[in-house]
mmCIF file of C-alpha atoms in Angstrom:
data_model
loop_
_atom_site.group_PDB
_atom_site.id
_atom_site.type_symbol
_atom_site.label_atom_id
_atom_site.label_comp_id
_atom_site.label_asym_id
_atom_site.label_seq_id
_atom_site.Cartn_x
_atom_site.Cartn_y
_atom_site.Cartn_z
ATOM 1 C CA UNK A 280 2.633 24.309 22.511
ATOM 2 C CA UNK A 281 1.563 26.627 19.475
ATOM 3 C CA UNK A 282 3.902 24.683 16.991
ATOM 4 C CA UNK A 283 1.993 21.002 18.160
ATOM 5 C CA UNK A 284 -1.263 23.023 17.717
ATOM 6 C CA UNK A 285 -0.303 23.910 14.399
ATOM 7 C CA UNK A 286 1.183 20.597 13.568
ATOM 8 C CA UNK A 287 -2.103 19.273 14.397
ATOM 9 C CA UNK A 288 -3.881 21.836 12.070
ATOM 10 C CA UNK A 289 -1.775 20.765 9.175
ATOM 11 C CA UNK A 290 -2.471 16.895 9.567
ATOM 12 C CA UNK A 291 -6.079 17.457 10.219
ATOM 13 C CA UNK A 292 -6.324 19.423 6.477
ATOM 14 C CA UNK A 293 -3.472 17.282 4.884
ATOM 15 C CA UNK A 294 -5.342 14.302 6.206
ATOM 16 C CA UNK A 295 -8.831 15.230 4.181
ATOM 17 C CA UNK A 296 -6.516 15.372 0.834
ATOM 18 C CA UNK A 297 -4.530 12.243 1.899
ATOM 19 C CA UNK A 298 -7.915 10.360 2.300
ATOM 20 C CA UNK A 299 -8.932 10.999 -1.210
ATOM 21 C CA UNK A 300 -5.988 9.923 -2.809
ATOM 22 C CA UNK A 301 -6.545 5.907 -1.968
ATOM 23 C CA UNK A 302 -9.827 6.201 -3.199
ATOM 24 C CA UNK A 303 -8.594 7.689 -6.716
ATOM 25 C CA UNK A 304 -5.647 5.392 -6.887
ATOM 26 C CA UNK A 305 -8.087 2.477 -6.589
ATOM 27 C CA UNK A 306 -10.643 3.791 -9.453
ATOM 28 C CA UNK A 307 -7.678 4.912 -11.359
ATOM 29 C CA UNK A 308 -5.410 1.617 -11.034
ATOM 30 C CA UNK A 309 -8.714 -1.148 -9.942
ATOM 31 C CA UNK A 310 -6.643 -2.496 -7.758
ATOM 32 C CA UNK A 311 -9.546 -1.769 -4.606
ATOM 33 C CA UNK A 312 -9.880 0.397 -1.703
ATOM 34 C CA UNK A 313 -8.464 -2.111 0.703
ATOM 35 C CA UNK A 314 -5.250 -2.287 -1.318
ATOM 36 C CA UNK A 315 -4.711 0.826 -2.026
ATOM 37 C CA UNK A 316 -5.355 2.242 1.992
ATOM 38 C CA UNK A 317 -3.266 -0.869 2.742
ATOM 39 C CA UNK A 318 -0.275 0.947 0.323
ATOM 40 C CA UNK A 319 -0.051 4.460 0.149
ATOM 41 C CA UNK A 320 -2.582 5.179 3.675
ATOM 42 C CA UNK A 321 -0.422 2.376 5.784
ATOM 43 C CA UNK A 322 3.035 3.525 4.491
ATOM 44 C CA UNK A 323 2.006 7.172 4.517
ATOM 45 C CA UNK A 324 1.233 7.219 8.009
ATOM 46 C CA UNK A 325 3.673 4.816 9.787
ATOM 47 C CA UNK A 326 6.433 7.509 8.459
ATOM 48 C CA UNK A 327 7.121 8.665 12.207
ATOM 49 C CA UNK A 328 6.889 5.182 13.509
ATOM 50 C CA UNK A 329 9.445 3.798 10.516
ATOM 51 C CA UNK A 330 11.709 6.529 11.279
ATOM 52 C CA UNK A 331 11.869 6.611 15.598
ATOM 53 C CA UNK A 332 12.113 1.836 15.245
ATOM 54 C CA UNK A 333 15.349 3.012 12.413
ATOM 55 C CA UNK A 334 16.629 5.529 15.168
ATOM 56 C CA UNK A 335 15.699 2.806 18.024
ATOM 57 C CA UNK A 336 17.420 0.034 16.106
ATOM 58 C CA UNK A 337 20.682 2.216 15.451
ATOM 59 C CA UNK A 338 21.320 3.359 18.705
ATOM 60 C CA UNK A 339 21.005 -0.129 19.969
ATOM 61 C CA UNK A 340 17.988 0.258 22.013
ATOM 62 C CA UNK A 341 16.049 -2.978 20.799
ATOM 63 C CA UNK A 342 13.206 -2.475 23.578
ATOM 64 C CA UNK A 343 12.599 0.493 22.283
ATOM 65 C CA UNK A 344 12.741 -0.487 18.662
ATOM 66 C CA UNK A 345 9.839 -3.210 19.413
ATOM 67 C CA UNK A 346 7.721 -1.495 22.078
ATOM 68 C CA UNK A 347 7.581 1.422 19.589
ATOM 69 C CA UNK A 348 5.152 -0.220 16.393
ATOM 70 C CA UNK A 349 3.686 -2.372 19.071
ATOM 71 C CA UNK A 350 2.282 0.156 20.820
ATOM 72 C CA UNK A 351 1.393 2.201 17.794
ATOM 73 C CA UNK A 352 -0.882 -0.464 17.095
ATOM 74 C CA UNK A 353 -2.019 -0.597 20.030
ATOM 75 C CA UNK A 354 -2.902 2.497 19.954
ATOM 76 C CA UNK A 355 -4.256 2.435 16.461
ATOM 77 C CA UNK A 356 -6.235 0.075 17.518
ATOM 78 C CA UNK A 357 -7.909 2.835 20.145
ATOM 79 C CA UNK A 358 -8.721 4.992 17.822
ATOM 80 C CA UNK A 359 -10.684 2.316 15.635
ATOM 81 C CA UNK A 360 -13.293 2.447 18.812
ATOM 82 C CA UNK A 361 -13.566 5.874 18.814
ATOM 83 C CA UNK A 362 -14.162 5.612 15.230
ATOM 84 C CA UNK A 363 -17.084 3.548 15.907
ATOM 85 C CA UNK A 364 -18.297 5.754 18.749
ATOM 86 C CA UNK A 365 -18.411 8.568 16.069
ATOM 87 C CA UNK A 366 -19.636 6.616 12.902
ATOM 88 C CA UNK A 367 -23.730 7.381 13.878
ATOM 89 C CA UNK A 368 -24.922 4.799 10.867
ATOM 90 C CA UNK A 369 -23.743 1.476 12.519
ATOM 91 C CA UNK A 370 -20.593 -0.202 14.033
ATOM 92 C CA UNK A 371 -18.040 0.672 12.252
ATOM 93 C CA UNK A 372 -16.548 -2.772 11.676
ATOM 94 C CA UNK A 373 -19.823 -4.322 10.235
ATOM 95 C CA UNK A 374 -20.504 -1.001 7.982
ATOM 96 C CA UNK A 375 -16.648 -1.619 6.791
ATOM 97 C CA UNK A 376 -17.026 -6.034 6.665
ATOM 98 C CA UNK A 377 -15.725 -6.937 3.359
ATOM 99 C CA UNK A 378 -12.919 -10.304 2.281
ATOM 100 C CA UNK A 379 -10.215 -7.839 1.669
ATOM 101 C CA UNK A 380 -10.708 -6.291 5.695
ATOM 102 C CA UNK A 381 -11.239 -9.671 7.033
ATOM 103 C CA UNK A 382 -7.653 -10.715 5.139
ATOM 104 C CA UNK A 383 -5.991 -7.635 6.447
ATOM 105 C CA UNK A 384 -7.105 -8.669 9.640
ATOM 106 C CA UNK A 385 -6.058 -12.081 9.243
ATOM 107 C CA UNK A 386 -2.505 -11.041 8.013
ATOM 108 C CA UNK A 387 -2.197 -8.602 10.926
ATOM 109 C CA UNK A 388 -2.714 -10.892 13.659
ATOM 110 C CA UNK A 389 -0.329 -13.067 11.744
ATOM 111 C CA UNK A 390 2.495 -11.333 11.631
ATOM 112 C CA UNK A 391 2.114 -9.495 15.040
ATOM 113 C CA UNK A 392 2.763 -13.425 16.205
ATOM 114 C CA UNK A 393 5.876 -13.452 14.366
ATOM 115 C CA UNK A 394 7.791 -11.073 17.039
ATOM 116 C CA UNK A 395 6.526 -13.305 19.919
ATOM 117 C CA UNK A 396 7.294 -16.444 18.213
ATOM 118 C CA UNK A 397 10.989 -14.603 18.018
ATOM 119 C CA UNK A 398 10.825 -13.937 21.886
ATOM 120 C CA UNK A 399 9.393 -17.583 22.452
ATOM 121 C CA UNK A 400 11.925 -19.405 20.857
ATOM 122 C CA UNK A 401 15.613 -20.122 21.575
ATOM 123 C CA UNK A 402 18.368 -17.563 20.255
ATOM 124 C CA UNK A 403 18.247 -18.301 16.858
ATOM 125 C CA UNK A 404 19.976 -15.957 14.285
ATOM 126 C CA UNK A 405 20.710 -16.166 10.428
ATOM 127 C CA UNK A 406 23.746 -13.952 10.213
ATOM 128 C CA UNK A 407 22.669 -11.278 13.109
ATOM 129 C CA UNK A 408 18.587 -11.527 12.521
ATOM 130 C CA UNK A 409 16.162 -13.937 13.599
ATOM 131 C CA UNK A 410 14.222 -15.811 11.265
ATOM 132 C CA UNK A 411 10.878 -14.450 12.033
ATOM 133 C CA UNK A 412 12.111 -10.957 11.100
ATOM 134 C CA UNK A 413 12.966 -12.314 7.841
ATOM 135 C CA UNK A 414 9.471 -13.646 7.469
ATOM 136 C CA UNK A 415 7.374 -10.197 8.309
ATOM 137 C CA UNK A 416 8.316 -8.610 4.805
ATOM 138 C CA UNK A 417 7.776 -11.632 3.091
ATOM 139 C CA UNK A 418 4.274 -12.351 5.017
ATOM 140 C CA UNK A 419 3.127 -8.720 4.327
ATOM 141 C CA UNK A 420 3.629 -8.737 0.552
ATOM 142 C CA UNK A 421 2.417 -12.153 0.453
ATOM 143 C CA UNK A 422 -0.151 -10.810 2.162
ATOM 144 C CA UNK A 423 -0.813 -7.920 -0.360
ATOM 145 C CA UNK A 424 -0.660 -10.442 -3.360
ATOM 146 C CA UNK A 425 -3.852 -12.065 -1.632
ATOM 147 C CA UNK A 426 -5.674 -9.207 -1.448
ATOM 148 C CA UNK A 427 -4.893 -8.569 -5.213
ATOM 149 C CA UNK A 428 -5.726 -11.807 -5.925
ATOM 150 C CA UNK A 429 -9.376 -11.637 -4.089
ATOM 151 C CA UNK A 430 -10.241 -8.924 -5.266
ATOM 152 C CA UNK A 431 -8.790 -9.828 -9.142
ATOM 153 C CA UNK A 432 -11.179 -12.810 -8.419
ATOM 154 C CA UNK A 433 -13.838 -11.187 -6.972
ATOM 155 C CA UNK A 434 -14.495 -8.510 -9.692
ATOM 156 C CA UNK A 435 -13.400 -10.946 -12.460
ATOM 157 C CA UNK A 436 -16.013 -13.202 -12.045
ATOM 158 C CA UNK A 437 -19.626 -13.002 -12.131
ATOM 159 C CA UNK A 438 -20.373 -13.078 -8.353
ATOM 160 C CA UNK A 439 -23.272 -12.143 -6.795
ATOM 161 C CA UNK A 440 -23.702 -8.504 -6.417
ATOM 162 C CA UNK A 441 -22.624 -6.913 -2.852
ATOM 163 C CA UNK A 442 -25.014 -6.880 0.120
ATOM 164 C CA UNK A 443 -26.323 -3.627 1.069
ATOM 165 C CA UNK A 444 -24.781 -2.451 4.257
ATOM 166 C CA UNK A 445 -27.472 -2.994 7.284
ATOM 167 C CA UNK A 446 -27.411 -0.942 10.064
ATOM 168 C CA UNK A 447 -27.454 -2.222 13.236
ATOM 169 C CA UNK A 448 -29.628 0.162 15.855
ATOM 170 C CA UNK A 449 -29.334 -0.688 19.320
ATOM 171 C CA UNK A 450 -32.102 -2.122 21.538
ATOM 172 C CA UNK A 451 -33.624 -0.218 23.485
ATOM 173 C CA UNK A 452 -34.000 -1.798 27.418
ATOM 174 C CA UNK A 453 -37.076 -2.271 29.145
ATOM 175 C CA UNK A 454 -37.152 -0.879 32.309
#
């Protein structure tokens, strides 16, 4: 119990650091926040995940190997609303609404389709692997060439500027 407490001290201060670094590899490189989170922050993080789907995969345990970034998602995906429960300024996903979010989103939902499509279809293998493994690399980088591409576009031509943020404040209810 006092080693996971400690663990957990070390990511919370490693995570401040960690946070940074996307920000200064996207001033440093201009390649833009939402690339650069999508990079080092995604890979960074899904570490653990990458490592127990390998160790699923080898062992044969394909249930496992699935449930396991399926779930983390899924999980992920919890935390994003507790986010917004803490974030006092507005919710969270219209304080963070930009193209480059809205295409991660996009490309997310695409290829977490790909492993049902798999599961939908007949047996189908190339050599031992289904197609629609083959295509989630390919649909990821594709994916991150897009979102170098808008935002090469975006900041290369003389668009309007950004809208402010707004902040959304609840209603308040009659009684």
């Amino acid at each position: 119990m006092i080693a996971l407490l400690a663990a957990l001290v070390a990511i919370l201060f490693a995570g401040g650091a960690l946070a940074r670094t996307p920000d200064e590899l996207a001033e440093r490189t201009g390649m833009g926040e939402a690339v650069a989170c999508a990079l080092l922050l995604g890979a960074v993080t899904s570490l653990p995940g990458i490592a127990t789907t390998i160790i699923g995969s080898v062992r044969h345990d394909a249930e496992f190997a699935l449930a396991n970034p399926i779930g983390s998602i899924a999980v992920q995906t919890v935390w994003l609303a507790i986010a917004d429960l803490l974030y006092r300024r507005s919710n969270i996903e219209h304080a963070a609404a930009s193209l480059e979010n809205v295409l991660q989103s996009l490309v997310l939902v695409a290829l977490l389709c790909l492993p049902v499509v798999a599961y939908a279809t007949p047996e189908l293998t190339v050599l031992w692997v289904h197609p629609a493994s083959l295509l989630i690399p390919v649909i990821y980088l594709y994916g991150l060439v897009l979102l170098c591409r808008l935002r090469r576009d975006r900041c290369g031509s003389p668009a309007a500027p950004p809208r402010p943020v707004r902040t959304c404040r609840p209603r308040r209810r009659r009684m």
